[in-house]
Coordinates of C-alpha atoms in Angstrom, one line a residue:
Chain A
G232 CA -4.4 -5.6 15.7
E233 CA -1.5 -5.8 13.7
N234 CA 1.6 -3.5 13.8
V235 CA 4.4 -3.7 11.4
E236 CA 7.9 -1.4 12.6
Q237 CA 10.0 -0.4 9.4
H238 CA 13.9 1.1 9.8
P239 CA 15.4 2.9 8.4
S240 CA 13.3 5.3 7.5
T241 CA 16.0 6.8 5.0
L242 CA 19.1 4.7 3.8
S243 CA 21.6 6.3 1.1
V244 CA 24.1 4.2 -0.2
Q245 CA 26.2 4.5 -3.2
E246 CA 25.5 2.8 -6.4
G247 CA 26.8 -1.1 -6.6
D248 CA 26.2 -1.7 -2.7
S249 CA 23.3 -3.6 -1.3
A250 CA 20.8 -2.0 1.1
V251 CA 19.0 -3.9 3.9
I252 CA 15.4 -2.7 5.1
K253 CA 14.2 -4.5 8.4
C254 CA 10.6 -4.9 9.3
T255 CA 9.5 -6.6 12.8
Y256 CA 5.7 -7.4 13.0
S257 CA 3.4 -8.4 16.2
D258 CA 0.8 -10.5 14.8
S259 CA 1.6 -14.2 14.9
A260 CA -1.2 -14.9 12.7
S261 CA 0.4 -13.0 9.9
N262 CA 1.6 -15.4 7.6
Y263 CA 2.2 -13.9 4.3
F264 CA 4.4 -10.7 4.1
P265 CA 5.3 -8.4 0.5
W266 CA 7.2 -5.5 -0.1
Y267 CA 6.5 -2.8 -2.5
K268 CA 8.3 -0.3 -4.2
Q269 CA 7.3 3.2 -5.0
E270 CA 8.8 5.5 -7.3
L271 CA 7.9 9.0 -6.4
G272 CA 3.6 10.7 -7.8
K273 CA 3.4 6.9 -8.6
R274 CA 1.3 3.5 -6.8
P275 CA 3.1 1.2 -4.7
Q276 CA 3.9 -1.5 -6.7
L277 CA 4.7 -5.4 -6.0
I278 CA 8.2 -6.6 -5.8
I279 CA 8.4 -9.6 -3.9
D280 CA 6.5 -11.2 -1.6
I281 CA 7.8 -14.6 1.0
R282 CA 4.8 -16.5 2.8
S283 CA 5.2 -17.8 6.6
N284 CA 6.1 -20.9 5.7
V285 CA 9.5 -20.7 3.6
G286 CA 12.5 -18.3 5.3
E287 CA 14.2 -16.9 2.2
K288 CA 12.6 -16.3 -1.0
K289 CA 15.6 -14.6 -3.9
D290 CA 14.8 -12.7 -7.7
Q291 CA 17.6 -11.3 -9.4
R292 CA 18.9 -8.6 -7.2
I293 CA 16.7 -8.5 -4.7
A294 CA 16.0 -11.1 -1.7
V295 CA 13.7 -11.3 1.3
T296 CA 14.3 -13.6 4.7
L297 CA 11.7 -14.2 7.5
N298 CA 12.0 -15.2 11.2
K299 CA 9.1 -16.6 11.6
T300 CA 10.4 -16.5 16.2
A301 CA 11.3 -13.1 16.4
K302 CA 9.0 -11.7 13.7
H303 CA 11.6 -9.7 11.9
F304 CA 11.5 -10.3 8.5
S305 CA 14.3 -7.9 5.9
L306 CA 14.2 -6.9 2.3
H307 CA 18.3 -6.6 0.7
I308 CA 19.3 -5.2 -2.8
T309 CA 22.0 -6.1 -4.1
E310 CA 23.7 -4.6 -6.9
T311 CA 22.1 -1.4 -5.9
Q312 CA 21.6 1.2 -9.3
P313 CA 19.9 4.5 -8.9
E314 CA 16.8 3.6 -10.4
D315 CA 16.7 1.5 -7.7
S316 CA 16.0 5.1 -5.5
A317 CA 12.3 4.9 -4.3
V318 CA 10.2 4.1 -0.9
Y319 CA 10.3 0.8 -0.4
F320 CA 7.1 -0.8 2.1
C321 CA 7.6 -3.8 3.9
A322 CA 3.6 -5.1 4.7
A323 CA 2.0 -7.9 6.8
S324 CA -1.7 -9.3 6.5
G325 CA -2.9 -12.8 6.5
T326 CA -4.9 -15.3 4.5
G327 CA -9.1 -14.8 3.9
G328 CA -10.0 -11.4 5.3
F329 CA -7.1 -10.2 7.0
K330 CA -5.9 -6.4 6.6
T331 CA -2.3 -6.0 4.3
I332 CA -1.1 -3.9 7.3
F333 CA 2.5 -1.1 5.7
G334 CA 5.7 -0.4 7.2
A335 CA 6.1 3.7 7.5
G336 CA 8.3 3.2 4.7
T337 CA 12.1 3.6 3.6
R338 CA 13.4 6.3 1.3
L339 CA 16.2 4.6 -0.7
F340 CA 18.7 6.8 -2.3
V341 CA 21.5 5.6 -4.9
K342 CA 24.4 7.8 -5.4
A343 CA 25.6 7.4 -8.8
Chain B
G248 CA -0.9 -7.9 -14.2
A249 CA -4.3 -7.1 -12.8
V250 CA -4.9 -3.3 -13.5
V251 CA -6.6 -0.5 -11.5
S252 CA -7.7 2.5 -11.9
Q253 CA -8.8 5.7 -10.1
H254 CA -10.5 9.6 -11.3
P255 CA -9.7 11.8 -11.0
S256 CA -5.8 11.7 -10.7
W257 CA -5.6 15.1 -8.7
V258 CA -8.7 17.4 -7.3
I259 CA -8.4 20.7 -6.1
C260 CA -11.7 21.9 -4.3
K261 CA -13.6 24.3 -2.5
S262 CA -13.6 24.0 1.7
G263 CA -17.0 22.9 2.5
T264 CA -18.0 20.7 -0.9
S265 CA -17.8 17.1 -1.1
V266 CA -15.3 15.5 -3.6
K267 CA -15.9 11.4 -5.5
I268 CA -13.2 9.7 -6.2
E269 CA -13.7 6.6 -8.2
C270 CA -11.7 3.5 -8.3
R271 CA -12.4 0.2 -11.1
S272 CA -11.1 -2.5 -11.8
L273 CA -10.3 -3.3 -15.5
D274 CA -9.8 -6.1 -16.3
F275 CA -11.3 -8.0 -13.1
Q276 CA -13.8 -8.6 -11.1
A277 CA -13.1 -7.2 -7.6
T278 CA -15.3 -7.9 -4.3
T279 CA -12.9 -6.4 -1.9
M280 CA -11.0 -3.2 -2.2
F281 CA -9.1 -1.5 0.3
W282 CA -9.5 2.5 0.6
Y283 CA -5.9 3.8 2.2
R284 CA -4.6 8.2 2.4
Q285 CA -1.1 9.0 2.3
F286 CA 0.8 12.1 3.1
P287 CA 3.2 13.5 1.8
K288 CA 6.5 11.1 3.2
Q289 CA 4.2 8.7 4.9
S290 CA 3.4 5.3 5.0
L291 CA -0.3 4.1 3.2
M292 CA -3.3 4.4 6.2
L293 CA -5.6 2.4 5.7
M294 CA -9.1 3.5 6.0
A295 CA -11.6 1.2 5.1
T296 CA -12.8 -1.5 3.2
S297 CA -15.1 -1.8 0.5
N298 CA -17.1 -4.9 0.3
E299 CA -19.5 -5.4 -3.1
G300 CA -22.9 -5.5 -2.3
S301 CA -22.6 -4.4 1.5
K302 CA -21.6 -1.5 3.8
A303 CA -18.0 -0.5 4.4
T304 CA -15.6 -2.0 6.7
Y305 CA -14.0 1.3 8.4
E306 CA -11.1 1.3 10.4
Q307 CA -11.0 2.8 13.7
G308 CA -10.5 7.0 13.8
V309 CA -11.9 7.4 10.5
E310 CA -15.3 8.9 10.4
K311 CA -18.0 6.6 8.3
D312 CA -20.2 9.9 7.2
K313 CA -17.4 12.1 6.2
F314 CA -15.6 9.4 4.1
L315 CA -18.8 7.4 2.0
I316 CA -17.8 4.8 -0.2
N317 CA -20.3 2.6 -1.9
H318 CA -19.4 -0.6 -3.7
A319 CA -21.9 -0.7 -6.0
S320 CA -20.5 -3.3 -8.7
L321 CA -18.1 -5.9 -9.1
T322 CA -15.9 -3.3 -11.0
L323 CA -16.6 0.2 -9.2
S324 CA -16.1 1.6 -5.5
T325 CA -16.4 5.0 -4.5
L326 CA -14.9 7.1 -2.0
T327 CA -16.6 10.3 -1.4
V328 CA -15.1 13.2 0.9
T329 CA -17.7 14.9 2.1
S330 CA -17.2 18.9 3.6
A331 CA -14.0 18.4 2.4
H332 CA -11.2 20.7 4.6
P333 CA -8.1 21.1 4.4
E334 CA -7.0 19.0 6.4
D335 CA -8.9 16.1 4.1
S336 CA -5.6 17.2 1.5
S337 CA -3.9 14.1 0.6
F338 CA -3.0 11.4 -1.7
Y339 CA -6.4 9.0 -1.8
I340 CA -4.9 5.3 -3.0
C341 CA -7.3 2.5 -3.9
S342 CA -6.2 -1.6 -4.4
A343 CA -7.9 -4.8 -4.7
R344 CA -6.8 -7.8 -4.2
V345 CA -6.6 -11.2 -7.4
P346 CA -6.3 -13.8 -6.8
G347 CA -2.8 -15.9 -8.2
G348 CA 0.1 -15.3 -6.3
I349 CA 1.9 -17.6 -3.2
Q350 CA -0.7 -16.1 -0.6
G351 CA -4.0 -17.0 -3.3
Y352 CA -4.2 -13.7 -4.0
E353 CA -1.9 -10.2 -5.1
Q354 CA -2.8 -6.7 -4.3
Y355 CA -2.3 -4.5 -6.8
F356 CA -2.9 -0.8 -6.4
G357 CA -4.7 2.6 -8.3
P358 CA -2.7 5.0 -9.2
G359 CA -3.7 7.5 -6.4
T360 CA -5.6 10.5 -6.2
R361 CA -4.2 13.9 -5.2
L362 CA -7.0 15.8 -3.2
T363 CA -5.8 19.5 -2.3
V364 CA -8.5 21.6 -0.5
T365 CA -9.1 25.2 -0.6

């Protein structure tokens, strides 16, 4: 089955710096890669997603890149702010009934 | 976006008792819902896929007789933890897929239920 690995597990950056979180997946049939942000005690919320037919997608300060050949995808947050502090999960799934498999999560701390 | 609710938000029960958690889609119909379990500072582990009108599909290692799932309507799925033990204490989150987005569906999560078994 699908396996998603995520690194680093913890990331601390200074406000204004960039943060990068990397994930790899194992199932070549996966074609959809969402990213979720989970604040303490709250539900995960979709922040950005990308399909395998696209190499990069950007939404304001957040961008995702995908290397389908290497089965790598990454989340990039620029100009980080304290409110970006949360746990970020990458995930992989496919069409139809494919399950969504989550990475282990990255705890991001943005220091003011 | 779509709204998924869970009830209760937290529950404390004694060892050996059963607890039912409800997951509702408030403004859409969900033929499929997913139940996840999340330990502190850990990832979301898929427990089972709940299908309206049919049996749930459990992930490997999840005891179907212990975690009973019933998806009786298009807006409600329930997870019953039977004969709960302290090791069942966890954060349980449901989610549902809604048509739309770049993949043809988007996944929305409920607020979670924190279960503590004493």
